Amino acid sequence: MGKVGFGVAVGCAVVTCAIAAVLLGRRVQSRRKWRRAVEMLQEFEEGCATSIGRLRQVVDAMAVEMHAGLASDGGSKLRMLLTFVDNLPDGVLRVQLGGRGSMILSHQVKHHPIPQELMSGTSEDLFDFIARTLKQFVEQEDDGSEQKVDEKKELGFTFSFPVRQMSVSSGILVKWTKGFSVEDAVGKDVARCLEEAMTKAGLNMQVAALVDDIVGTLALCHYYDKDTVAAVVIGTGTNACYVERTDAIIKCQGLLTSSGGTVVNMEWGNFWSSHLPRTSYDIALDDESPNSNDQGFEKMISGMYLGDIARRVLYRMAQEADIFGDDAYNLSIQFIFRTPLMAAMHEDESPDLREVRRILTENLLLPHVSLKVRRLIVRVCDIVTRRAARLAAAGIVGILKKIGRDGSGGVASGRTKGTPRRTVVAIEGGLYAHYSMFREYLNEAVVEILGEEVAQNVVLRVSEDGSGIGAALLAAAYSSN
Ligand code: BGC
């Protein structure tokens, strides 16, 4: 008996030791994994660093590339496209528009997202869809009072992709961005494509102004505030435009008639500089995109991509540091973690990060993520957003530098330091308007780069739905009737 009892007791001790050893092993392993996750976070943070020195390099690079893009086509990744808009709507237009007053009397907006399948279909299907939705809109909104039924209507067509314009109302699509790839439209005059589709749909309309969304934004903001010199959009995609002296647009000497200023559509989403802090996640995102090697700046700062950069970091952490256990499959799906979700997580101020938990559970099917890991996720969102906002700020200051409004006299612009002038930059797009952390980081960085004194004269003004209304203003301004 005694022997058996002893034997059992020994057996228990062995089992206990074995369990203790397994637990210890697991704890050591999980500490090691956590250390790896923290290490990866640090590496990512270092890779995304935007010190003031680096931001200044980006400012200079932006200004230099602007010069290069104005000197010759293909001289820079910045396309610096002519818009033929040399007449931003002003007070005279107000009278025409309002008829009886000095303001835009009213406007109606209807949003019709373009169905996913049309984003990579044929040009005919895409423009037929636009013409049909336009027809529905016109039929619903038209009260028939102001215009005769058979009179041709003038349309402001906002087309938010790089277009090489031949005139204010015509232009050839250079490339698609933001996930569109309707290949047979590249090289075509998109205003004519729309007009053909409108004729088919029985709409008696013609394109009076073909404008990029960014140009519409500038037109509208300038309508309200004459000190507006540039506009920036940071939404799904990103872009900037500004008023350039006609004589500074070397590549178009002789083409432009106006002696004053012309709006240049920079297509800054395609800006590139070796000073941009690029990580392996950015490289992978670019490689897997339909437009790799293009829109490098856009892929680091705009809404279409920020969530996906964060997703890539988290997915690699799941693989290498196992922070999500066996549940991480959804994180392997491209674009599943959209930027609005990322913003909501980033701005979760509850002590137990409840919103983060809700999004992880509902959108990523990750219901069991600890608070410690949720905090790590918020840090990843912060790093991605901070870098984006600070780079966008550097881009804006680059434009101000080019036009001599950054307090330094401008790059080779021959302008001297004078009395500071009020300078307004319109900003459109959800990231700036609705993501307060992004906005704060951007505003803060502009002041950091310019210094408080100069920054006092620079107003960043939010514009909402400005691009469409601005295009309508331009259509009226350039109307042939
Ligand atoms: C396009 C621009 C556009 C911007 C914002 C970019 O992808 O190339 O033309 O202004 O998105 O919509």
CSV table of C-alpha atoms and ligand atoms in Angstrom, one decimal:
chain,number,residue,atom,x,y,z
A,1,MET,CA,0.0,0.0,0.0
A,2,GLY,CA,2.7,2.3,1.1
A,3,LYS,CA,4.6,1.8,-2.1
A,4,VAL,CA,1.5,2.4,-4.2
A,5,GLY,CA,0.7,5.6,-2.3
A,6,PHE,CA,4.2,6.8,-2.8
A,7,GLY,CA,4.1,6.0,-6.4
A,8,VAL,CA,0.8,7.9,-6.9
A,9,ALA,CA,2.3,10.9,-4.9
A,10,VAL,CA,5.3,10.9,-7.2
A,11,GLY,CA,3.1,10.7,-10.2
A,12,CYS,CA,1.1,13.8,-9.0
A,13,ALA,CA,4.2,15.7,-8.4
A,14,VAL,CA,5.4,15.0,-11.9
A,15,VAL,CA,2.1,16.0,-13.4
A,16,THR,CA,2.1,19.2,-11.4
A,17,CYS,CA,5.6,20.0,-12.4
A,18,ALA,CA,4.7,19.3,-16.0
A,19,ILE,CA,1.7,21.6,-15.9
A,20,ALA,CA,3.7,24.3,-14.2
A,21,ALA,CA,6.4,23.9,-16.8
A,22,VAL,CA,3.9,24.2,-19.6
A,23,LEU,CA,2.3,27.3,-18.1
A,24,LEU,CA,5.7,28.9,-17.5
A,25,GLY,CA,6.6,28.0,-21.1
A,26,ARG,CA,3.4,29.6,-22.4
A,27,ARG,CA,3.9,32.7,-20.3
A,28,VAL,CA,7.5,33.1,-21.6
A,29,GLN,CA,6.3,32.5,-25.1
A,30,SER,CA,3.5,35.1,-24.8
A,31,ARG,CA,5.9,37.6,-23.3
A,32,ARG,CA,8.3,37.0,-26.1
A,33,LYS,CA,5.4,37.5,-28.6
A,34,TRP,CA,4.3,40.7,-26.9
A,35,ARG,CA,7.9,41.9,-27.0
A,36,ARG,CA,7.9,41.3,-30.7
A,37,ALA,CA,4.7,43.2,-31.2
A,38,VAL,CA,6.1,46.2,-29.3
A,39,GLU,CA,9.3,46.0,-31.3
A,40,MET,CA,7.3,46.0,-34.5
A,41,LEU,CA,5.3,49.0,-33.3
A,42,GLN,CA,8.6,50.8,-32.6
A,43,GLU,CA,10.0,49.9,-35.9
A,44,PHE,CA,6.9,51.2,-37.6
A,45,GLU,CA,6.9,54.4,-35.6
A,46,GLU,CA,10.5,55.0,-36.5
A,47,GLY,CA,9.8,54.3,-40.2
A,48,CYS,CA,7.0,56.9,-40.2
A,49,ALA,CA,8.9,59.6,-38.3
A,50,THR,CA,8.2,63.1,-39.5
A,51,SER,CA,10.6,65.3,-37.7
A,52,ILE,CA,10.5,69.0,-38.4
A,53,GLY,CA,13.7,68.6,-40.4
A,54,ARG,CA,12.2,66.0,-42.6
A,55,LEU,CA,9.0,68.0,-43.1
A,56,ARG,CA,11.1,70.9,-44.2
A,57,GLN,CA,12.8,68.7,-46.8
A,58,VAL,CA,9.3,67.7,-48.0
A,59,VAL,CA,8.3,71.3,-48.2
A,60,ASP,CA,11.4,72.1,-50.4
A,61,ALA,CA,10.9,69.0,-52.5
A,62,MET,CA,7.3,70.0,-53.2
A,63,ALA,CA,8.3,73.5,-54.2
A,64,VAL,CA,11.1,72.3,-56.4
A,65,GLU,CA,8.9,69.7,-58.1
A,66,MET,CA,6.3,72.3,-58.8
A,67,HIS,CA,8.8,74.3,-60.7
A,68,ALA,CA,9.9,71.2,-62.6
A,69,GLY,CA,6.3,70.3,-63.5
A,70,LEU,CA,5.7,73.8,-64.7
A,71,ALA,CA,8.8,73.8,-66.9
A,72,SER,CA,8.0,70.8,-69.0
A,73,ASP,CA,5.4,68.0,-69.3
A,74,GLY,CA,6.9,64.9,-67.7
A,75,GLY,CA,9.5,67.1,-65.9
A,76,SER,CA,8.2,65.9,-62.6
A,77,LYS,CA,5.8,63.4,-61.1
A,78,LEU,CA,3.7,66.4,-60.3
A,79,ARG,CA,1.7,66.8,-63.4
A,80,MET,CA,0.9,70.5,-62.9
A,81,LEU,CA,-2.0,70.4,-65.3
A,82,LEU,CA,-3.5,73.5,-66.9
A,83,THR,CA,-7.2,74.0,-66.2
A,84,PHE,CA,-7.8,77.0,-68.5
A,85,VAL,CA,-9.6,78.5,-65.5
A,86,ASP,CA,-8.2,82.0,-65.4
A,87,ASN,CA,-11.4,83.6,-64.2
A,88,LEU,CA,-12.5,82.5,-60.8
A,89,PRO,CA,-16.1,83.4,-60.2
A,90,ASP,CA,-16.6,86.8,-58.5
A,91,GLY,CA,-19.2,89.4,-57.6
A,92,VAL,CA,-20.5,89.8,-61.2
A,93,LEU,CA,-21.2,86.2,-61.4
A,94,ARG,CA,-23.2,86.4,-58.2
A,95,VAL,CA,-25.7,88.7,-59.8
A,96,GLN,CA,-26.1,86.3,-62.8
A,97,LEU,CA,-26.4,83.3,-60.5
A,98,GLY,CA,-28.7,84.7,-57.9
A,99,GLY,CA,-30.6,86.8,-60.4
A,100,ARG,CA,-32.0,88.9,-57.7
A,101,GLY,CA,-29.4,88.6,-54.9
A,102,SER,CA,-25.8,88.5,-54.1
A,103,MET,CA,-25.5,84.9,-52.8
A,104,ILE,CA,-26.0,81.4,-54.2
A,105,LEU,CA,-29.7,81.1,-53.6
A,106,SER,CA,-30.0,77.4,-53.1
A,107,HIS,CA,-28.4,74.2,-54.1
A,108,GLN,CA,-29.5,70.6,-54.2
A,109,VAL,CA,-27.2,67.7,-53.8
A,110,LYS,CA,-27.9,64.0,-54.3
A,111,HIS,CA,-25.3,61.4,-53.8
A,112,HIS,CA,-25.3,58.3,-56.1
A,113,PRO,CA,-22.2,56.1,-55.5
A,114,ILE,CA,-20.9,54.5,-58.6
A,115,PRO,CA,-21.5,50.8,-58.5
A,116,GLN,CA,-18.3,48.8,-58.0
A,117,GLU,CA,-18.7,46.9,-61.2
A,118,LEU,CA,-18.7,50.1,-63.3
A,119,MET,CA,-15.3,51.1,-61.8
A,120,SER,CA,-13.6,48.6,-64.0
A,121,GLY,CA,-16.1,48.1,-66.8
A,122,THR,CA,-16.4,50.0,-70.1
A,123,SER,CA,-16.4,53.7,-70.6
A,124,GLU,CA,-19.8,53.6,-72.3
A,125,ASP,CA,-21.4,51.9,-69.3
A,126,LEU,CA,-19.8,54.3,-66.9
A,127,PHE,CA,-20.9,57.5,-68.7
A,128,ASP,CA,-24.4,56.0,-69.4
A,129,PHE,CA,-24.8,55.5,-65.7
A,130,ILE,CA,-23.7,59.1,-65.0
A,131,ALA,CA,-26.1,60.5,-67.7
A,132,ARG,CA,-29.0,58.4,-66.4
A,133,THR,CA,-28.5,59.6,-62.8
A,134,LEU,CA,-28.2,63.1,-64.0
A,135,LYS,CA,-31.4,62.8,-65.9
A,136,GLN,CA,-33.3,61.5,-62.8
A,137,PHE,CA,-31.8,64.4,-60.8
A,138,VAL,CA,-32.8,67.0,-63.4
A,139,GLU,CA,-36.3,65.6,-63.7
A,140,GLN,CA,-36.8,65.7,-60.0
A,141,GLU,CA,-35.3,69.1,-59.4
A,142,ASP,CA,-36.4,71.0,-62.5
A,143,ASP,CA,-39.4,73.2,-61.7
A,144,GLY,CA,-39.4,74.4,-65.3
A,145,SER,CA,-39.7,78.0,-64.2
A,146,GLU,CA,-36.4,79.6,-65.1
A,147,GLN,CA,-35.4,78.0,-68.4
A,148,LYS,CA,-37.4,77.1,-71.5
A,149,VAL,CA,-37.8,73.4,-71.9
A,150,ASP,CA,-36.0,73.2,-75.2
A,151,GLU,CA,-33.1,75.4,-74.2
A,152,LYS,CA,-29.8,73.7,-74.0
A,153,LYS,CA,-28.5,73.6,-70.4
A,154,GLU,CA,-24.9,74.3,-69.4
A,155,LEU,CA,-23.3,71.8,-67.1
A,156,GLY,CA,-20.4,71.9,-64.8
A,157,PHE,CA,-18.8,68.5,-64.9
A,158,THR,CA,-16.7,67.6,-61.9
A,159,PHE,CA,-14.4,64.7,-62.9
A,160,SER,CA,-12.0,63.9,-60.1
A,161,PHE,CA,-9.2,62.2,-62.0
A,162,PRO,CA,-6.1,63.5,-63.8
A,163,VAL,CA,-7.2,65.1,-67.1
A,164,ARG,CA,-5.1,67.0,-69.6
A,165,GLN,CA,-7.4,69.8,-70.6
A,166,MET,CA,-7.5,71.3,-74.1
A,167,SER,CA,-9.9,74.0,-73.1
A,168,VAL,CA,-12.0,74.8,-70.1
A,169,SER,CA,-14.7,72.4,-71.4
A,170,SER,CA,-12.7,69.5,-72.8
A,171,GLY,CA,-9.9,67.2,-71.6
A,172,ILE,CA,-8.3,63.8,-72.0
A,173,LEU,CA,-8.2,61.3,-69.2
A,174,VAL,CA,-4.5,60.7,-68.4
A,175,LYS,CA,-4.8,57.9,-65.9
A,176,TRP,CA,-7.3,56.5,-63.4
A,177,THR,CA,-6.7,56.7,-59.7
A,178,LYS,CA,-8.5,55.6,-56.5
A,179,GLY,CA,-9.2,52.0,-57.7
A,180,PHE,CA,-10.9,52.9,-61.0
A,181,SER,CA,-9.7,51.1,-64.1
A,182,VAL,CA,-12.0,51.7,-67.0
A,183,GLU,CA,-9.2,51.2,-69.5
A,184,ASP,CA,-10.9,52.2,-72.7
A,185,ALA,CA,-11.6,55.7,-71.2
A,186,VAL,CA,-7.9,56.6,-70.9
A,187,GLY,CA,-7.0,59.0,-73.7
A,188,LYS,CA,-10.6,60.0,-74.4
A,189,ASP,CA,-12.1,63.4,-74.0
A,190,VAL,CA,-14.3,62.7,-71.0
A,191,ALA,CA,-16.6,65.8,-71.6
A,192,ARG,CA,-17.4,64.4,-75.0
A,193,CYS,CA,-18.1,60.9,-73.5
A,194,LEU,CA,-20.6,62.4,-71.1
A,195,GLU,CA,-22.2,64.5,-73.8
A,196,GLU,CA,-22.7,61.5,-76.0
A,197,ALA,CA,-24.2,59.6,-73.1
A,198,MET,CA,-26.5,62.6,-72.3
A,199,THR,CA,-27.7,62.7,-75.9
A,200,LYS,CA,-28.5,59.0,-75.7
A,201,ALA,CA,-30.4,59.5,-72.5
A,202,GLY,CA,-32.4,62.4,-74.1
A,203,LEU,CA,-30.8,65.2,-72.1
A,204,ASN,CA,-30.4,68.5,-73.8
A,205,MET,CA,-27.2,69.6,-72.0
A,206,GLN,CA,-23.6,70.5,-72.8
A,207,VAL,CA,-20.5,70.6,-70.7
A,208,ALA,CA,-19.6,74.3,-70.2
A,209,ALA,CA,-16.8,73.5,-67.7
A,210,LEU,CA,-14.9,70.3,-67.1
A,211,VAL,CA,-13.3,70.6,-63.7
A,212,ASP,CA,-11.4,68.5,-61.3
A,213,ASP,CA,-13.0,68.5,-57.9
A,214,ILE,CA,-10.1,70.5,-56.5
A,215,VAL,CA,-10.7,73.3,-59.0
A,216,GLY,CA,-14.4,73.4,-58.0
A,217,THR,CA,-13.4,73.7,-54.4
A,218,LEU,CA,-11.0,76.6,-55.1
A,219,ALA,CA,-13.7,78.3,-57.2
A,220,LEU,CA,-16.3,78.1,-54.5
A,221,CYS,CA,-14.0,79.3,-51.7
A,222,HIS,CA,-12.6,82.1,-53.8
A,223,TYR,CA,-16.2,83.1,-54.5
A,224,TYR,CA,-16.7,83.7,-50.7
A,225,ASP,CA,-13.2,84.8,-49.8
A,226,LYS,CA,-11.0,86.6,-52.3
A,227,ASP,CA,-7.8,85.8,-50.3
A,228,THR,CA,-8.2,82.1,-51.2
A,229,VAL,CA,-5.0,81.2,-53.2
A,230,ALA,CA,-5.1,77.4,-53.1
A,231,ALA,CA,-7.3,74.4,-52.4
A,232,VAL,CA,-6.5,71.0,-51.1
A,233,VAL,CA,-8.7,67.9,-51.0
A,234,ILE,CA,-8.0,65.1,-48.6
A,235,GLY,CA,-10.8,62.6,-49.0
A,236,THR,CA,-10.8,59.2,-50.7
A,237,GLY,CA,-8.0,60.7,-52.9
A,238,THR,CA,-6.0,63.8,-52.5
A,239,ASN,CA,-5.0,66.7,-54.7
A,240,ALA,CA,-4.2,70.4,-54.6
A,241,CYS,CA,-4.5,73.4,-57.0
A,242,TYR,CA,-3.6,77.0,-56.8
A,243,VAL,CA,-3.5,80.2,-58.7
A,244,GLU,CA,-0.2,80.5,-60.6
A,245,ARG,CA,1.2,83.5,-62.5
A,246,THR,CA,0.7,82.7,-66.2
A,247,ASP,CA,4.3,83.7,-67.0
A,248,ALA,CA,5.6,81.1,-64.6
A,249,ILE,CA,4.0,78.3,-66.6
A,250,ILE,CA,6.9,77.9,-68.9
A,251,LYS,CA,5.7,74.7,-70.6
A,252,CYS,CA,2.7,76.6,-72.0
A,253,GLN,CA,4.1,79.9,-73.1
A,254,GLY,CA,2.0,81.2,-76.0
A,255,LEU,CA,-0.9,78.8,-75.2
A,256,LEU,CA,-2.3,80.9,-72.5
A,257,THR,CA,-3.9,84.2,-73.3
A,258,SER,CA,-4.5,85.6,-69.9
A,259,SER,CA,-1.8,87.8,-68.5
A,260,GLY,CA,-2.8,87.3,-64.9
A,261,GLY,CA,-3.2,84.1,-63.0
A,262,THR,CA,-4.3,80.6,-64.1
A,263,VAL,CA,-5.4,77.8,-61.9
A,264,VAL,CA,-3.0,74.8,-62.0
A,265,ASN,CA,-4.2,71.4,-61.0
A,266,MET,CA,-1.1,69.9,-59.4
A,267,GLU,CA,-2.3,66.3,-59.1
A,268,TRP,CA,-0.2,66.2,-56.0
A,269,GLY,CA,-1.3,62.7,-55.2
A,270,ASN,CA,1.4,61.7,-57.6
A,271,PHE,CA,4.1,63.7,-55.9
A,272,TRP,CA,7.2,61.7,-54.9
A,273,SER,CA,10.3,62.5,-53.0
A,274,SER,CA,13.0,60.4,-51.4
A,275,HIS,CA,12.4,62.4,-48.3
A,276,LEU,CA,8.9,60.8,-47.8
A,277,PRO,CA,9.1,58.3,-44.9
A,278,ARG,CA,8.2,55.1,-46.6
A,279,THR,CA,7.8,51.8,-44.9
A,280,SER,CA,7.7,48.2,-46.1
A,281,TYR,CA,3.9,48.3,-45.6
A,282,ASP,CA,3.7,51.3,-48.1
A,283,ILE,CA,5.7,49.4,-50.6
A,284,ALA,CA,3.5,46.3,-50.3
A,285,LEU,CA,0.4,48.4,-50.6
A,286,ASP,CA,1.7,50.0,-53.7
A,287,ASP,CA,2.8,46.7,-55.3
A,288,GLU,CA,-0.6,45.2,-54.8
A,289,SER,CA,-2.5,48.3,-56.2
A,290,PRO,CA,-3.8,48.5,-59.8
A,291,ASN,CA,-1.6,51.7,-60.2
A,292,SER,CA,1.7,50.8,-58.7
A,293,ASN,CA,4.5,53.4,-58.9
A,294,ASP,CA,1.8,56.0,-59.2
A,295,GLN,CA,0.0,58.2,-56.7
A,296,GLY,CA,2.7,57.6,-54.1
A,297,PHE,CA,1.8,60.7,-52.0
A,298,GLU,CA,-1.9,59.8,-52.2
A,299,LYS,CA,-1.2,56.3,-50.9
A,300,MET,CA,0.4,57.8,-47.8
A,301,ILE,CA,-2.1,60.5,-47.0
A,302,SER,CA,-5.5,59.8,-48.3
A,303,GLY,CA,-8.6,58.2,-47.0
A,304,MET,CA,-8.7,55.3,-49.4
A,305,TYR,CA,-5.4,54.0,-48.1
A,306,LEU,CA,-4.8,54.9,-44.4
A,307,GLY,CA,-7.0,52.1,-43.0
A,308,ASP,CA,-5.3,49.6,-45.2
A,309,ILE,CA,-1.8,50.7,-44.1
A,310,ALA,CA,-2.9,50.1,-40.5
A,311,ARG,CA,-4.5,46.8,-41.5
A,312,ARG,CA,-1.2,45.6,-43.0
A,313,VAL,CA,0.7,46.5,-39.8
A,314,LEU,CA,-1.8,44.6,-37.7
A,315,TYR,CA,-1.8,41.7,-39.9
A,316,ARG,CA,1.9,41.3,-39.8
A,317,MET,CA,1.7,41.6,-36.0
A,318,ALA,CA,-0.9,38.8,-36.1
A,319,GLN,CA,1.5,36.7,-38.1
A,320,GLU,CA,4.7,37.4,-36.4
A,321,ALA,CA,3.6,38.2,-32.8
A,322,ASP,CA,0.4,36.3,-32.7
A,323,ILE,CA,-1.5,39.1,-31.1
A,324,PHE,CA,-4.9,38.0,-32.3
A,325,GLY,CA,-4.6,34.2,-31.7
A,326,ASP,CA,-6.3,32.1,-34.4
A,327,ASP,CA,-8.9,34.7,-35.4
A,328,ALA,CA,-6.9,36.9,-37.7
A,329,TYR,CA,-8.1,35.7,-41.1
A,330,ASN,CA,-10.2,38.9,-41.8
A,331,LEU,CA,-7.1,41.1,-41.4
A,332,SER,CA,-5.7,39.4,-44.5
A,333,ILE,CA,-8.5,41.0,-46.6
A,334,GLN,CA,-7.4,44.1,-48.5
A,335,PHE,CA,-9.4,47.3,-47.7
A,336,ILE,CA,-11.6,45.5,-45.1
A,337,PHE,CA,-10.4,48.0,-42.5
A,338,ARG,CA,-11.7,51.3,-44.0
A,339,THR,CA,-10.4,54.6,-42.8
A,340,PRO,CA,-13.6,55.8,-41.2
A,341,LEU,CA,-13.4,52.7,-38.9
A,342,MET,CA,-9.8,53.5,-38.2
A,343,ALA,CA,-10.8,57.1,-37.3
A,344,ALA,CA,-13.5,55.9,-35.0
A,345,MET,CA,-11.1,53.6,-33.2
A,346,HIS,CA,-8.4,56.3,-33.0
A,347,GLU,CA,-10.9,58.7,-31.4
A,348,ASP,CA,-12.3,56.3,-28.9
A,349,GLU,CA,-11.8,58.0,-25.5
A,350,SER,CA,-13.5,55.5,-23.3
A,351,PRO,CA,-11.2,54.0,-20.7
A,352,ASP,CA,-11.8,50.5,-21.8
A,353,LEU,CA,-11.7,51.3,-25.5
A,354,ARG,CA,-15.3,50.1,-26.0
A,355,GLU,CA,-15.6,51.4,-29.5
A,356,VAL,CA,-12.4,49.7,-30.5
A,357,ARG,CA,-13.8,46.5,-29.2
A,358,ARG,CA,-17.1,46.9,-31.0
A,359,ILE,CA,-15.4,47.6,-34.3
A,360,LEU,CA,-13.1,44.6,-33.9
A,361,THR,CA,-16.0,42.4,-33.0
A,362,GLU,CA,-18.5,43.6,-35.7
A,363,ASN,CA,-16.3,44.5,-38.6
A,364,LEU,CA,-13.2,42.3,-38.2
A,365,LEU,CA,-14.8,39.4,-36.4
A,366,LEU,CA,-12.2,39.6,-33.7
A,367,PRO,CA,-14.3,39.4,-30.5
A,368,HIS,CA,-11.7,38.5,-27.9
A,369,VAL,CA,-9.0,41.2,-28.1
A,370,SER,CA,-7.5,42.2,-24.8
A,371,LEU,CA,-7.4,45.9,-23.7
A,372,LYS,CA,-3.6,45.8,-24.0
A,373,VAL,CA,-3.8,44.8,-27.6
A,374,ARG,CA,-6.6,47.3,-28.2
A,375,ARG,CA,-4.3,50.0,-27.0
A,376,LEU,CA,-1.6,48.8,-29.4
A,377,ILE,CA,-4.1,49.1,-32.2
A,378,VAL,CA,-4.9,52.7,-31.3
A,379,ARG,CA,-1.2,53.4,-31.4
A,380,VAL,CA,-0.9,52.0,-34.9
A,381,CYS,CA,-3.9,54.2,-36.0
A,382,ASP,CA,-2.2,57.2,-34.4
A,383,ILE,CA,1.1,56.7,-36.2
A,384,VAL,CA,-0.5,56.2,-39.6
A,385,THR,CA,-2.7,59.3,-39.2
A,386,ARG,CA,-0.1,61.6,-37.7
A,387,ARG,CA,2.3,60.8,-40.6
A,388,ALA,CA,-0.4,61.5,-43.2
A,389,ALA,CA,-1.5,64.8,-41.6
A,390,ARG,CA,2.0,66.1,-41.2
A,391,LEU,CA,3.0,65.2,-44.7
A,392,ALA,CA,-0.2,66.9,-46.0
A,393,ALA,CA,0.8,70.0,-44.0
A,394,ALA,CA,4.3,70.0,-45.5
A,395,GLY,CA,2.7,69.8,-49.0
A,396,ILE,CA,0.5,72.8,-48.2
A,397,VAL,CA,3.5,74.8,-47.0
A,398,GLY,CA,5.4,73.7,-50.1
A,399,ILE,CA,2.7,75.4,-52.2
A,400,LEU,CA,2.9,78.5,-50.0
A,401,LYS,CA,6.6,78.5,-50.5
A,402,LYS,CA,6.3,78.3,-54.3
A,403,ILE,CA,4.0,81.3,-54.4
A,404,GLY,CA,5.9,83.3,-51.8
A,405,ARG,CA,3.4,83.1,-49.0
A,406,ASP,CA,5.5,81.1,-46.5
A,407,GLY,CA,7.3,84.1,-45.2
A,408,SER,CA,10.6,83.2,-46.9
A,409,GLY,CA,10.2,85.0,-50.2
A,410,GLY,CA,9.5,81.9,-52.4
A,411,VAL,CA,11.8,79.6,-54.3
A,412,ALA,CA,13.3,81.5,-57.2
A,413,SER,CA,10.1,83.4,-57.6
A,414,GLY,CA,11.9,86.7,-57.3
A,415,ARG,CA,9.4,87.8,-54.7
A,416,THR,CA,10.8,89.8,-51.8
A,417,LYS,CA,9.7,89.7,-48.3
A,418,GLY,CA,6.9,92.2,-47.9
A,419,THR,CA,4.1,92.9,-45.5
A,420,PRO,CA,2.4,89.6,-44.7
A,421,ARG,CA,-0.7,89.0,-46.6
A,422,ARG,CA,-3.7,87.1,-45.5
A,423,THR,CA,-3.6,83.7,-47.2
A,424,VAL,CA,-6.5,81.3,-47.3
A,425,VAL,CA,-6.2,77.7,-48.3
A,426,ALA,CA,-9.5,75.8,-48.8
A,427,ILE,CA,-9.5,72.2,-47.6
A,428,GLU,CA,-12.2,69.8,-48.7
A,429,GLY,CA,-12.6,66.1,-47.9
A,430,GLY,CA,-13.7,63.9,-45.0
A,431,LEU,CA,-10.3,63.4,-43.5
A,432,TYR,CA,-9.8,67.0,-42.6
A,433,ALA,CA,-13.5,67.9,-42.1
A,434,HIS,CA,-14.5,64.9,-40.0
A,435,TYR,CA,-11.4,63.3,-38.5
A,436,SER,CA,-10.5,65.7,-35.7
A,437,MET,CA,-7.2,64.0,-34.8
A,438,PHE,CA,-6.1,64.3,-38.4
A,439,ARG,CA,-7.1,67.9,-38.5
A,440,GLU,CA,-5.3,68.7,-35.3
A,441,TYR,CA,-2.1,67.1,-36.4
A,442,LEU,CA,-2.3,68.9,-39.8
A,443,ASN,CA,-3.0,72.3,-38.2
A,444,GLU,CA,-0.3,71.8,-35.6
A,445,ALA,CA,2.3,70.9,-38.2
A,446,VAL,CA,1.6,73.9,-40.4
A,447,VAL,CA,2.3,76.2,-37.4
A,448,GLU,CA,5.4,74.1,-36.5
A,449,ILE,CA,6.8,74.5,-40.0
A,450,LEU,CA,5.9,78.1,-40.7
A,451,GLY,CA,6.4,79.4,-37.2
A,452,GLU,CA,3.7,81.2,-35.2
A,453,GLU,CA,4.2,84.6,-36.7
A,454,VAL,CA,3.8,83.6,-40.3
A,455,ALA,CA,1.1,81.0,-39.5
A,456,GLN,CA,-1.1,83.8,-38.1
A,457,ASN,CA,-1.7,85.0,-41.7
A,458,VAL,CA,-2.5,81.6,-43.0
A,459,VAL,CA,-6.1,80.4,-42.7
A,460,LEU,CA,-7.1,76.8,-43.4
A,461,ARG,CA,-10.7,76.9,-44.3
A,462,VAL,CA,-12.9,73.8,-44.4
A,463,SER,CA,-15.1,73.5,-47.5
A,464,GLU,CA,-17.9,71.0,-47.7
A,465,ASP,CA,-19.5,69.9,-50.9
A,466,GLY,CA,-17.6,72.8,-52.5
A,467,SER,CA,-16.4,70.9,-55.6
A,468,GLY,CA,-19.8,70.4,-57.2
A,469,ILE,CA,-21.1,73.9,-56.4
A,470,GLY,CA,-17.8,75.3,-57.6
A,471,ALA,CA,-18.1,73.4,-60.9
A,472,ALA,CA,-21.6,74.9,-61.3
A,473,LEU,CA,-20.2,78.4,-60.7
A,474,LEU,CA,-17.5,77.8,-63.3
A,475,ALA,CA,-20.0,76.5,-65.8
A,476,ALA,CA,-22.0,79.7,-65.3
A,477,ALA,CA,-18.8,81.8,-65.6
A,478,TYR,CA,-17.8,80.1,-68.8
A,479,SER,CA,-21.3,79.6,-70.2
A,480,SER,CA,-21.6,80.4,-73.9
A,481,ASN,CA,-25.2,81.6,-73.4
B,1,BGC,C1,-7.3,62.5,-58.5
B,1,BGC,C2,-7.5,63.9,-58.4
B,1,BGC,C3,-8.6,64.3,-57.5
B,1,BGC,C4,-8.3,63.7,-56.1
B,1,BGC,C5,-9.4,64.0,-55.1
B,1,BGC,C6,-7.1,62.0,-57.0
B,1,BGC,O1,-7.0,60.6,-57.1
B,1,BGC,O2,-6.2,62.1,-59.2
B,1,BGC,O3,-7.8,64.4,-59.7
B,1,BGC,O4,-8.7,65.7,-57.4
B,1,BGC,O5,-8.2,62.3,-56.2
B,1,BGC,O6,-10.6,63.5,-55.5
